[in-house]
Each structure stands twice: as structure tokens, then as C-alpha cells.
């Protein structure tokens, strides 16, 4: 990999590239408590076909870690992505993929300018848009059906760690108290990652990364914005995800006009546990967008319209009634 230092509003970010710079760019954004290395097995496969860009988000890896909570707000994270692509592929369109918080923060860029018009496609893995999540929770909280309430309760149980991350001392201290040394074993036994590598910056990645939750969750969930994606979106859903419930994506068709959903029987850290499958799916999706013709498998994965209609970005989304307050599309996969 070729390293490049990028300046973003006074913050130093470390970016890395693989492959031929003349080829179509693909940008991969990592989550928490990771750094760019979580994408390395996937990136090495994609670099055979694309110019692959990775970077350590602020607070992680070799990138600078600001201490103020406000320095981890979503708009600044989106500005970091802009700085990376403007430095490495100025003026060019690119395909984007994110995992966990890399996916959560990338929704900001996918649904707003200045990057919205440059993002050619988006692959999202285990990282819902917080605004979409806010609307999802509001609809089901107001819904009187037992099934809607059960879905909210299930997600709250899965998201217990978010409350822990908001604790002022305990969460950062846990990483300094030995959690960083135990993390590879956690990935192996809990997440089925066969041979996780030790991460020399794991303590830093965990300590500062909790600010992502503190700076963004409360405002986004209480006052969610309407966020629509113009580009094709591939949703990869690990069905055994211990943190992000599959129910959080049942309304995504309301925000994405061209949506493809692919389920995988796996846990949360699929870039590490199933790198070849993830690389193949990203390649297949990017190739289809570039050619203007999707493969048979992706056509089968397209979220299909069904019965009744609801507005989508000034157009029409056709959905089924699912007893969830809004309803959901029928996904063929």
C-alpha cells in the first residue's frame, strides 16, 4: 500500500492506496473500534480491478485524534472523506463502501452535497443511517402494534453498548485497562474471525472512537432529517449481527430508489470473516453500475415493488403493509 497524509480542516489523516490509479476508484471506510486494516483483505482482492483507497478516520490508526467531542460530528467526518478524495482523485467520481461506523458516517456523504453527485454507488454493511434509524424508531414507537414495539425492544437490547459508550470515564478507560489486548480473542470467539491480527493502535482506536457515538447519536435520533440517496445502493446484511438488527433496514427502500439487498449468514465483522465474498459482491455491484447492466444475481437481489405506494424523494416507492407503521418492500434474494 502507498501511504499519503491528508489535511482535513487542521486534522492530519493517513490514507492508503492500492492498485492502478488509472482504474475506477473504490473508497473503503472502516468502523469502530477499527482502523483501515479491517478492510485490507477485501482491498487486496479489489485492487486487481480498481484503484482502492482506504484511510484511518479521525481518532483511529495513524490519523490524528482530536480530544473534543464536537470534533467527531458527522459533518466533519464527511468533510474528511471529501479531503481524502480531493487529494487522491480530485474531481473524479468514485464508488464507496462502508462497514459499521464507516457506513454510518458515509450516509452523510451519500445523501448530501458536495459528494452526493460524485458517489457512483454505495455498499453499506452493518451501518444504518442515523437519520433513517431515527425515523424507523419514531414510526415503531408510535405504532400501537405489539410487533412494532417488539422490534424496538429487540434493537434496544442489541444496542446496550451505546449507553456504555456515553459513560464519561469507563468506556475510554476499558481500552487502556486491557481490552485492547483481549480484542483479537473477542473477534475470534465471538465474531468467528479465524486468525485476527493484533492491532498496534487498538487502544487508541477504541478510546477516541467512542466520541463518534457521543457526538452524533442523541441529536440524530431525536431530530432525524430526511435523507435520500440518488446513487444505487447495495445493502449487505449479516443475519447473525450481534449489534445491528436486520429490522433496522426494513424501511431503507423509502430512502433509496435503486436498492439491492444481499443477506449473508455471518456475524458483524464480515470484512474479516468473509473477505472474499464481500470483495466479490462489491466487485459485482461496482462492475454492474459501471456497465449499466446488473448481473442476474443482483437483479434477483433488487428490492421489488409490491402493493401500496408511499412518497420517495418526490417519486413513488411501492411497499407492502408489514404491520410496522410504514411497511417494507419485498426483497427478492
mmCIF file of C-alpha atoms in Angstrom:
data_model
loop_
_atom_site.group_PDB
_atom_site.id
_atom_site.type_symbol
_atom_site.label_atom_id
_atom_site.label_comp_id
_atom_site.label_asym_id
_atom_site.label_seq_id
_atom_site.Cartn_x
_atom_site.Cartn_y
_atom_site.Cartn_z
ATOM 1 C CA UNK A 1 0.000 0.000 0.000
ATOM 2 C CA UNK A 2 1.083 3.566 -0.696
ATOM 3 C CA UNK A 3 0.568 5.944 2.272
ATOM 4 C CA UNK A 4 -0.471 9.583 1.852
ATOM 5 C CA UNK A 5 -1.007 12.200 4.545
ATOM 6 C CA UNK A 6 -4.162 14.280 4.042
ATOM 7 C CA UNK A 7 -5.060 17.500 5.841
ATOM 8 C CA UNK A 8 -8.727 17.985 6.700
ATOM 9 C CA UNK A 9 -9.609 21.191 8.499
ATOM 10 C CA UNK A 10 -6.406 21.079 10.527
ATOM 11 C CA UNK A 11 -6.638 17.335 11.260
ATOM 12 C CA UNK A 12 -3.974 15.022 9.819
ATOM 13 C CA UNK A 13 -5.414 11.873 8.247
ATOM 14 C CA UNK A 14 -3.490 8.862 6.998
ATOM 15 C CA UNK A 15 -4.717 7.441 3.695
ATOM 16 C CA UNK A 16 -3.536 4.398 1.734
ATOM 17 C CA UNK A 17 -3.926 3.332 -1.886
ATOM 18 C CA UNK A 18 -3.662 0.025 -3.760
ATOM 19 C CA UNK A 19 -3.897 -0.740 -7.454
ATOM 20 C CA UNK A 20 -3.641 1.259 -10.666
ATOM 21 C CA UNK A 21 -4.571 4.964 -10.234
ATOM 22 C CA UNK A 22 -5.953 4.977 -13.798
ATOM 23 C CA UNK A 23 -8.653 2.464 -12.895
ATOM 24 C CA UNK A 24 -12.069 3.194 -11.368
ATOM 25 C CA UNK A 25 -11.680 4.394 -7.750
ATOM 26 C CA UNK A 26 -13.269 2.495 -4.864
ATOM 27 C CA UNK A 27 -13.122 4.020 -1.369
ATOM 28 C CA UNK A 28 -13.482 1.819 1.735
ATOM 29 C CA UNK A 29 -14.329 3.384 5.125
ATOM 30 C CA UNK A 30 -13.815 1.448 8.360
ATOM 31 C CA UNK A 31 -15.872 1.386 11.547
ATOM 32 C CA UNK A 32 -15.363 1.202 15.312
ATOM 33 C CA UNK A 33 -13.127 0.154 17.030
ATOM 34 C CA UNK A 34 -11.122 -0.484 13.873
ATOM 35 C CA UNK A 35 -8.752 1.299 11.532
ATOM 36 C CA UNK A 36 -8.133 0.887 7.791
ATOM 37 C CA UNK A 37 -6.608 -2.578 8.315
ATOM 38 C CA UNK A 38 -10.060 -4.131 8.805
ATOM 39 C CA UNK A 39 -10.541 -3.641 5.046
ATOM 40 C CA UNK A 40 -7.114 -4.922 3.954
ATOM 41 C CA UNK A 41 -8.161 -8.480 2.979
ATOM 42 C CA UNK A 42 -11.015 -7.061 0.879
ATOM 43 C CA UNK A 43 -8.890 -4.248 -0.546
ATOM 44 C CA UNK A 44 -6.224 -6.659 -1.783
ATOM 45 C CA UNK A 45 -8.852 -8.516 -3.806
ATOM 46 C CA UNK A 46 -10.457 -5.349 -5.185
ATOM 47 C CA UNK A 47 -7.086 -3.872 -6.171
ATOM 48 C CA UNK A 48 -6.935 -6.407 -9.019
ATOM 49 C CA UNK A 49 -9.727 -4.464 -10.710
ATOM 50 C CA UNK A 50 -9.843 -0.977 -9.146
ATOM 51 C CA UNK A 51 -7.860 1.847 -7.629
ATOM 52 C CA UNK A 52 -8.610 1.241 -3.945
ATOM 53 C CA UNK A 53 -8.459 3.984 -1.319
ATOM 54 C CA UNK A 54 -8.543 3.395 2.432
ATOM 55 C CA UNK A 55 -7.936 5.807 5.288
ATOM 56 C CA UNK A 56 -7.866 5.918 9.066
ATOM 57 C CA UNK A 57 -10.781 8.053 10.195
ATOM 58 C CA UNK A 58 -10.057 10.780 12.728
ATOM 59 C CA UNK A 59 -9.220 9.216 16.084
ATOM 60 C CA UNK A 60 -8.065 5.908 14.610
ATOM 61 C CA UNK A 61 -4.856 4.331 13.329
ATOM 62 C CA UNK A 62 -2.201 6.775 12.173
ATOM 63 C CA UNK A 63 -4.668 9.663 11.865
ATOM 64 C CA UNK A 64 -4.791 12.466 14.390
ATOM 65 C CA UNK A 65 -7.182 12.107 17.332
ATOM 66 C CA UNK A 66 -8.806 15.392 18.381
ATOM 67 C CA UNK A 67 -9.926 15.364 22.011
ATOM 68 C CA UNK A 68 -13.098 17.481 21.858
ATOM 69 C CA UNK A 69 -16.372 15.593 21.393
ATOM 70 C CA UNK A 70 -17.608 18.183 18.898
ATOM 71 C CA UNK A 71 -14.674 17.346 16.615
ATOM 72 C CA UNK A 72 -16.319 13.999 15.791
ATOM 73 C CA UNK A 73 -19.592 15.378 14.423
ATOM 74 C CA UNK A 74 -20.980 13.828 11.264
ATOM 75 C CA UNK A 75 -20.383 16.881 9.056
ATOM 76 C CA UNK A 76 -16.686 16.835 9.948
ATOM 77 C CA UNK A 77 -16.441 13.120 9.200
ATOM 78 C CA UNK A 78 -17.997 13.786 5.797
ATOM 79 C CA UNK A 79 -15.512 16.634 5.276
ATOM 80 C CA UNK A 80 -12.707 14.138 5.975
ATOM 81 C CA UNK A 81 -13.895 11.891 3.161
ATOM 82 C CA UNK A 82 -14.050 14.928 0.883
ATOM 83 C CA UNK A 83 -10.475 15.859 1.799
ATOM 84 C CA UNK A 84 -9.243 12.312 1.090
ATOM 85 C CA UNK A 85 -10.841 12.040 -2.363
ATOM 86 C CA UNK A 86 -9.952 15.619 -3.311
ATOM 87 C CA UNK A 87 -6.323 14.825 -2.502
ATOM 88 C CA UNK A 88 -6.090 11.414 -4.166
ATOM 89 C CA UNK A 89 -8.667 11.574 -7.001
ATOM 90 C CA UNK A 90 -9.509 15.275 -7.435
ATOM 91 C CA UNK A 91 -12.686 15.891 -9.408
ATOM 92 C CA UNK A 92 -13.311 12.197 -10.101
ATOM 93 C CA UNK A 93 -16.375 10.143 -9.301
ATOM 94 C CA UNK A 94 -15.895 7.069 -7.122
ATOM 95 C CA UNK A 95 -17.629 4.055 -5.639
ATOM 96 C CA UNK A 96 -17.965 3.919 -1.858
ATOM 97 C CA UNK A 97 -18.273 1.112 0.697
ATOM 98 C CA UNK A 98 -18.521 1.368 4.469
ATOM 99 C CA UNK A 99 -18.667 -1.044 7.389
ATOM 100 C CA UNK A 100 -20.104 -0.303 10.847
ATOM 101 C CA UNK A 101 -19.356 3.356 11.692
ATOM 102 C CA UNK A 102 -17.696 3.705 8.308
ATOM 103 C CA UNK A 103 -21.121 3.006 6.842
ATOM 104 C CA UNK A 104 -22.981 5.190 9.341
ATOM 105 C CA UNK A 105 -20.826 8.230 8.634
ATOM 106 C CA UNK A 106 -20.751 7.616 4.864
ATOM 107 C CA UNK A 107 -24.535 8.037 4.653
ATOM 108 C CA UNK A 108 -23.907 11.728 5.354
ATOM 109 C CA UNK A 109 -21.876 11.993 2.144
ATOM 110 C CA UNK A 110 -24.178 9.736 0.109
ATOM 111 C CA UNK A 111 -27.210 11.901 0.909
ATOM 112 C CA UNK A 112 -25.774 15.432 0.801
ATOM 113 C CA UNK A 113 -23.512 17.623 -1.288
ATOM 114 C CA UNK A 114 -20.755 18.199 -2.210
ATOM 115 C CA UNK A 115 -20.031 14.457 -2.516
ATOM 116 C CA UNK A 116 -23.526 13.197 -3.318
ATOM 117 C CA UNK A 117 -23.061 13.930 -7.021
ATOM 118 C CA UNK A 118 -19.619 12.247 -7.137
ATOM 119 C CA UNK A 119 -20.547 8.969 -5.417
ATOM 120 C CA UNK A 120 -21.383 6.483 -8.173
ATOM 121 C CA UNK A 121 -22.548 3.662 -5.919
ATOM 122 C CA UNK A 122 -22.632 2.795 -2.245
ATOM 123 C CA UNK A 123 -22.232 -0.549 -0.486
ATOM 124 C CA UNK A 124 -23.383 -0.383 3.126
ATOM 125 C CA UNK A 125 -22.590 -3.106 5.678
ATOM 126 C CA UNK A 126 -23.887 -3.132 9.273
ATOM 127 C CA UNK A 127 -24.205 0.637 9.470
ATOM 128 C CA UNK A 128 -27.625 2.288 9.139
ATOM 129 C CA UNK A 129 -28.030 5.997 8.540
ATOM 130 C CA UNK A 130 -28.781 7.509 11.957
ATOM 131 C CA UNK A 131 -31.454 9.738 10.430
ATOM 132 C CA UNK A 132 -33.145 6.713 8.857
ATOM 133 C CA UNK A 133 -32.842 4.942 12.198
ATOM 134 C CA UNK A 134 -34.464 7.895 13.953
ATOM 135 C CA UNK A 135 -37.441 7.770 11.602
ATOM 136 C CA UNK A 136 -37.617 3.975 11.978
ATOM 137 C CA UNK A 137 -37.741 4.191 15.769
ATOM 138 C CA UNK A 138 -40.249 7.041 15.760
ATOM 139 C CA UNK A 139 -42.650 5.161 13.477
ATOM 140 C CA UNK A 140 -42.499 1.994 15.542
ATOM 141 C CA UNK A 141 -42.646 3.742 18.886
ATOM 142 C CA UNK A 142 -45.857 5.498 17.827
ATOM 143 C CA UNK A 143 -47.261 2.322 16.283
ATOM 144 C CA UNK A 144 -49.697 0.502 18.592
ATOM 145 C CA UNK A 145 -48.964 -2.998 17.294
ATOM 146 C CA UNK A 146 -47.122 -5.449 19.530
ATOM 147 C CA UNK A 147 -44.799 -6.493 16.707
ATOM 148 C CA UNK A 148 -43.607 -2.907 16.191
ATOM 149 C CA UNK A 149 -42.906 -2.482 19.912
ATOM 150 C CA UNK A 150 -41.083 -5.824 19.963
ATOM 151 C CA UNK A 151 -38.754 -4.691 17.160
ATOM 152 C CA UNK A 152 -37.840 -1.523 19.047
ATOM 153 C CA UNK A 153 -37.237 -3.503 22.246
ATOM 154 C CA UNK A 154 -35.076 -6.028 20.385
ATOM 155 C CA UNK A 155 -32.902 -3.285 18.902
ATOM 156 C CA UNK A 156 -32.550 -1.514 22.250
ATOM 157 C CA UNK A 157 -31.258 -4.753 23.769
ATOM 158 C CA UNK A 158 -28.785 -5.195 20.891
ATOM 159 C CA UNK A 159 -27.580 -1.603 21.306
ATOM 160 C CA UNK A 160 -26.754 -1.781 25.023
ATOM 161 C CA UNK A 161 -23.147 -0.809 24.287
ATOM 162 C CA UNK A 162 -24.197 2.644 23.019
ATOM 163 C CA UNK A 163 -25.252 3.638 26.537
ATOM 164 C CA UNK A 164 -21.970 2.305 27.889
ATOM 165 C CA UNK A 165 -20.007 4.366 25.366
ATOM 166 C CA UNK A 166 -21.692 7.511 26.673
ATOM 167 C CA UNK A 167 -20.249 6.986 30.167
ATOM 168 C CA UNK A 168 -17.606 9.689 30.689
ATOM 169 C CA UNK A 169 -14.757 7.581 32.151
ATOM 170 C CA UNK A 170 -15.462 3.850 31.968
ATOM 171 C CA UNK A 171 -15.616 3.400 28.190
ATOM 172 C CA UNK A 172 -12.267 5.032 27.314
ATOM 173 C CA UNK A 173 -10.629 3.502 30.394
ATOM 174 C CA UNK A 174 -11.643 -0.010 29.389
ATOM 175 C CA UNK A 175 -9.398 0.186 26.338
ATOM 176 C CA UNK A 176 -6.491 1.439 28.412
ATOM 177 C CA UNK A 177 -7.158 -1.230 31.035
ATOM 178 C CA UNK A 178 -6.505 -4.234 28.832
ATOM 179 C CA UNK A 179 -9.468 -4.536 26.464
ATOM 180 C CA UNK A 180 -7.156 -3.745 23.545
ATOM 181 C CA UNK A 181 -5.091 -6.867 24.329
ATOM 182 C CA UNK A 182 -8.206 -9.044 24.581
ATOM 183 C CA UNK A 183 -9.804 -7.740 21.375
ATOM 184 C CA UNK A 184 -8.289 -10.311 18.955
ATOM 185 C CA UNK A 185 -9.673 -13.117 21.124
ATOM 186 C CA UNK A 186 -13.065 -11.440 21.184
ATOM 187 C CA UNK A 187 -13.085 -11.294 17.381
ATOM 188 C CA UNK A 188 -12.058 -14.948 17.183
ATOM 189 C CA UNK A 189 -14.528 -16.439 19.642
ATOM 190 C CA UNK A 190 -17.482 -14.045 19.391
ATOM 191 C CA UNK A 191 -17.255 -12.936 15.750
ATOM 192 C CA UNK A 192 -15.807 -16.064 14.102
ATOM 193 C CA UNK A 193 -12.765 -14.266 12.666
ATOM 194 C CA UNK A 194 -10.357 -17.162 12.151
ATOM 195 C CA UNK A 195 -6.980 -15.526 12.787
ATOM 196 C CA UNK A 196 -7.397 -11.866 13.781
ATOM 197 C CA UNK A 197 -4.189 -9.843 13.655
ATOM 198 C CA UNK A 198 -3.087 -7.778 16.623
ATOM 199 C CA UNK A 199 -3.686 -4.086 16.005
ATOM 200 C CA UNK A 200 -0.915 -1.880 17.468
ATOM 201 C CA UNK A 201 -3.268 1.124 17.719
ATOM 202 C CA UNK A 202 -6.262 -0.805 19.136
ATOM 203 C CA UNK A 203 -6.212 1.068 22.434
ATOM 204 C CA UNK A 204 -6.249 4.426 20.676
ATOM 205 C CA UNK A 205 -8.890 3.308 18.171
ATOM 206 C CA UNK A 206 -11.235 2.260 20.972
ATOM 207 C CA UNK A 207 -10.550 5.148 23.341
ATOM 208 C CA UNK A 208 -11.149 8.013 20.912
ATOM 209 C CA UNK A 209 -13.712 6.272 18.733
ATOM 210 C CA UNK A 210 -16.371 6.384 21.474
ATOM 211 C CA UNK A 211 -16.658 10.084 20.643
ATOM 212 C CA UNK A 212 -18.400 9.079 17.413
ATOM 213 C CA UNK A 213 -21.357 7.851 19.446
ATOM 214 C CA UNK A 214 -21.356 10.766 21.863
ATOM 215 C CA UNK A 215 -21.174 13.457 19.195
ATOM 216 C CA UNK A 216 -23.899 12.135 16.909
ATOM 217 C CA UNK A 217 -26.401 9.625 18.294
ATOM 218 C CA UNK A 218 -28.559 11.820 20.503
ATOM 219 C CA UNK A 219 -29.190 14.631 18.010
ATOM 220 C CA UNK A 220 -29.714 12.320 15.048
ATOM 221 C CA UNK A 221 -32.217 10.067 16.778
ATOM 222 C CA UNK A 222 -34.207 12.893 18.378
ATOM 223 C CA UNK A 223 -34.308 15.189 15.321
ATOM 224 C CA UNK A 224 -33.791 12.986 12.254
ATOM 225 C CA UNK A 225 -33.512 14.613 8.843
ATOM 226 C CA UNK A 226 -34.956 13.252 5.603
ATOM 227 C CA UNK A 227 -32.038 11.774 3.702
ATOM 228 C CA UNK A 228 -32.339 10.348 0.194
ATOM 229 C CA UNK A 229 -29.693 8.578 -1.861
ATOM 230 C CA UNK A 230 -29.504 9.185 -5.615
ATOM 231 C CA UNK A 231 -26.923 6.502 -6.370
ATOM 232 C CA UNK A 232 -27.548 2.747 -6.473
ATOM 233 C CA UNK A 233 -27.108 1.199 -3.012
ATOM 234 C CA UNK A 234 -26.079 -2.361 -2.181
ATOM 235 C CA UNK A 235 -27.165 -3.382 1.311
ATOM 236 C CA UNK A 236 -25.208 -6.320 2.745
ATOM 237 C CA UNK A 237 -26.884 -7.698 5.868
ATOM 238 C CA UNK A 238 -25.061 -10.152 8.188
ATOM 239 C CA UNK A 239 -28.025 -12.080 9.580
ATOM 240 C CA UNK A 240 -26.185 -13.024 12.798
ATOM 241 C CA UNK A 241 -25.060 -9.467 13.565
ATOM 242 C CA UNK A 242 -24.869 -9.104 17.357
ATOM 243 C CA UNK A 243 -25.242 -5.316 17.278
ATOM 244 C CA UNK A 244 -27.207 -4.143 14.241
ATOM 245 C CA UNK A 245 -30.570 -5.869 13.910
ATOM 246 C CA UNK A 246 -31.867 -6.789 10.462
ATOM 247 C CA UNK A 247 -35.104 -4.962 11.317
ATOM 248 C CA UNK A 248 -33.329 -1.597 11.036
ATOM 249 C CA UNK A 249 -33.196 -1.958 7.251
ATOM 250 C CA UNK A 250 -36.810 -2.829 6.526
ATOM 251 C CA UNK A 251 -37.643 0.775 5.529
ATOM 252 C CA UNK A 252 -34.500 1.540 3.559
ATOM 253 C CA UNK A 253 -36.388 1.381 0.266
ATOM 254 C CA UNK A 254 -38.163 4.598 1.334
ATOM 255 C CA UNK A 255 -34.850 6.454 1.123
ATOM 256 C CA UNK A 256 -33.138 4.635 -1.767
ATOM 257 C CA UNK A 257 -34.703 4.354 -5.188
ATOM 258 C CA UNK A 258 -32.342 1.694 -6.567
ATOM 259 C CA UNK A 259 -31.707 -0.739 -3.728
ATOM 260 C CA UNK A 260 -30.162 -4.213 -3.762
ATOM 261 C CA UNK A 261 -30.181 -6.364 -0.634
ATOM 262 C CA UNK A 262 -27.928 -9.352 -0.044
ATOM 263 C CA UNK A 263 -28.065 -11.342 3.204
ATOM 264 C CA UNK A 264 -25.070 -13.302 4.456
ATOM 265 C CA UNK A 265 -25.101 -15.908 7.214
ATOM 266 C CA UNK A 266 -22.376 -14.262 9.257
ATOM 267 C CA UNK A 267 -21.593 -12.098 12.254
ATOM 268 C CA UNK A 268 -20.805 -8.383 12.334
ATOM 269 C CA UNK A 269 -17.156 -8.316 11.162
ATOM 270 C CA UNK A 270 -17.703 -9.739 7.674
ATOM 271 C CA UNK A 271 -14.786 -7.825 6.063
ATOM 272 C CA UNK A 272 -12.537 -10.011 8.230
ATOM 273 C CA UNK A 273 -14.548 -13.238 8.425
ATOM 274 C CA UNK A 274 -15.693 -13.359 4.760
ATOM 275 C CA UNK A 275 -13.324 -11.076 2.814
ATOM 276 C CA UNK A 276 -13.546 -12.953 -0.493
ATOM 277 C CA UNK A 277 -17.356 -12.942 -0.501
ATOM 278 C CA UNK A 278 -17.507 -9.244 0.361
ATOM 279 C CA UNK A 279 -14.889 -8.372 -2.273
ATOM 280 C CA UNK A 280 -16.762 -10.406 -4.890
ATOM 281 C CA UNK A 281 -20.068 -8.697 -4.081
ATOM 282 C CA UNK A 282 -18.548 -5.206 -4.159
ATOM 283 C CA UNK A 283 -16.810 -6.003 -7.458
ATOM 284 C CA UNK A 284 -20.003 -7.417 -8.967
ATOM 285 C CA UNK A 285 -22.002 -4.372 -7.878
ATOM 286 C CA UNK A 286 -19.450 -1.772 -8.998
ATOM 287 C CA UNK A 287 -18.995 -3.573 -12.314
ATOM 288 C CA UNK A 288 -22.754 -3.608 -12.878
ATOM 289 C CA UNK A 289 -23.065 0.114 -12.184
ATOM 290 C CA UNK A 290 -20.132 0.878 -14.484
ATOM 291 C CA UNK A 291 -21.544 -1.242 -17.326
ATOM 292 C CA UNK A 292 -25.136 -0.140 -16.793
ATOM 293 C CA UNK A 293 -26.263 -3.776 -16.606
ATOM 294 C CA UNK A 294 -26.586 -5.725 -13.366
ATOM 295 C CA UNK A 295 -25.780 -9.417 -13.108
ATOM 296 C CA UNK A 296 -28.561 -11.945 -12.720
ATOM 297 C CA UNK A 297 -27.755 -12.323 -9.030
ATOM 298 C CA UNK A 298 -28.073 -8.588 -8.447
ATOM 299 C CA UNK A 299 -31.275 -8.369 -10.450
ATOM 300 C CA UNK A 300 -32.596 -11.076 -8.133
ATOM 301 C CA UNK A 301 -31.400 -9.045 -5.110
ATOM 302 C CA UNK A 302 -33.189 -5.877 -6.248
ATOM 303 C CA UNK A 303 -35.813 -4.747 -3.752
ATOM 304 C CA UNK A 304 -39.000 -5.131 -5.779
ATOM 305 C CA UNK A 305 -42.150 -3.015 -5.661
ATOM 306 C CA UNK A 306 -45.288 -4.680 -4.357
ATOM 307 C CA UNK A 307 -48.715 -3.254 -3.401
ATOM 308 C CA UNK A 308 -49.291 0.219 -1.930
ATOM 309 C CA UNK A 309 -47.332 3.408 -2.587
ATOM 310 C CA UNK A 310 -45.562 5.932 -0.378
ATOM 311 C CA UNK A 311 -43.604 9.053 -1.456
ATOM 312 C CA UNK A 312 -39.887 8.692 -2.073
ATOM 313 C CA UNK A 313 -37.896 11.825 -2.833
ATOM 314 C CA UNK A 314 -40.794 13.282 -4.807
ATOM 315 C CA UNK A 315 -41.398 9.985 -6.617
ATOM 316 C CA UNK A 316 -43.216 6.799 -5.669
ATOM 317 C CA UNK A 317 -41.982 3.879 -3.622
ATOM 318 C CA UNK A 318 -44.193 0.816 -3.669
ATOM 319 C CA UNK A 319 -44.316 -1.135 -0.445
ATOM 320 C CA UNK A 320 -46.160 -3.911 1.305
ATOM 321 C CA UNK A 321 -48.036 -3.430 4.538
ATOM 322 C CA UNK A 322 -45.929 -5.153 7.172
ATOM 323 C CA UNK A 323 -47.631 -4.100 10.375
ATOM 324 C CA UNK A 324 -44.690 -1.821 11.109
ATOM 325 C CA UNK A 325 -46.234 1.621 10.734
ATOM 326 C CA UNK A 326 -44.694 2.292 7.334
ATOM 327 C CA UNK A 327 -44.418 -1.115 5.701
ATOM 328 C CA UNK A 328 -41.483 -2.581 3.830
ATOM 329 C CA UNK A 329 -40.584 -3.650 0.345
ATOM 330 C CA UNK A 330 -40.405 -7.232 -0.754
ATOM 331 C CA UNK A 331 -36.734 -8.133 -1.213
ATOM 332 C CA UNK A 332 -36.029 -10.985 -3.630
ATOM 333 C CA UNK A 333 -32.733 -12.647 -2.830
#
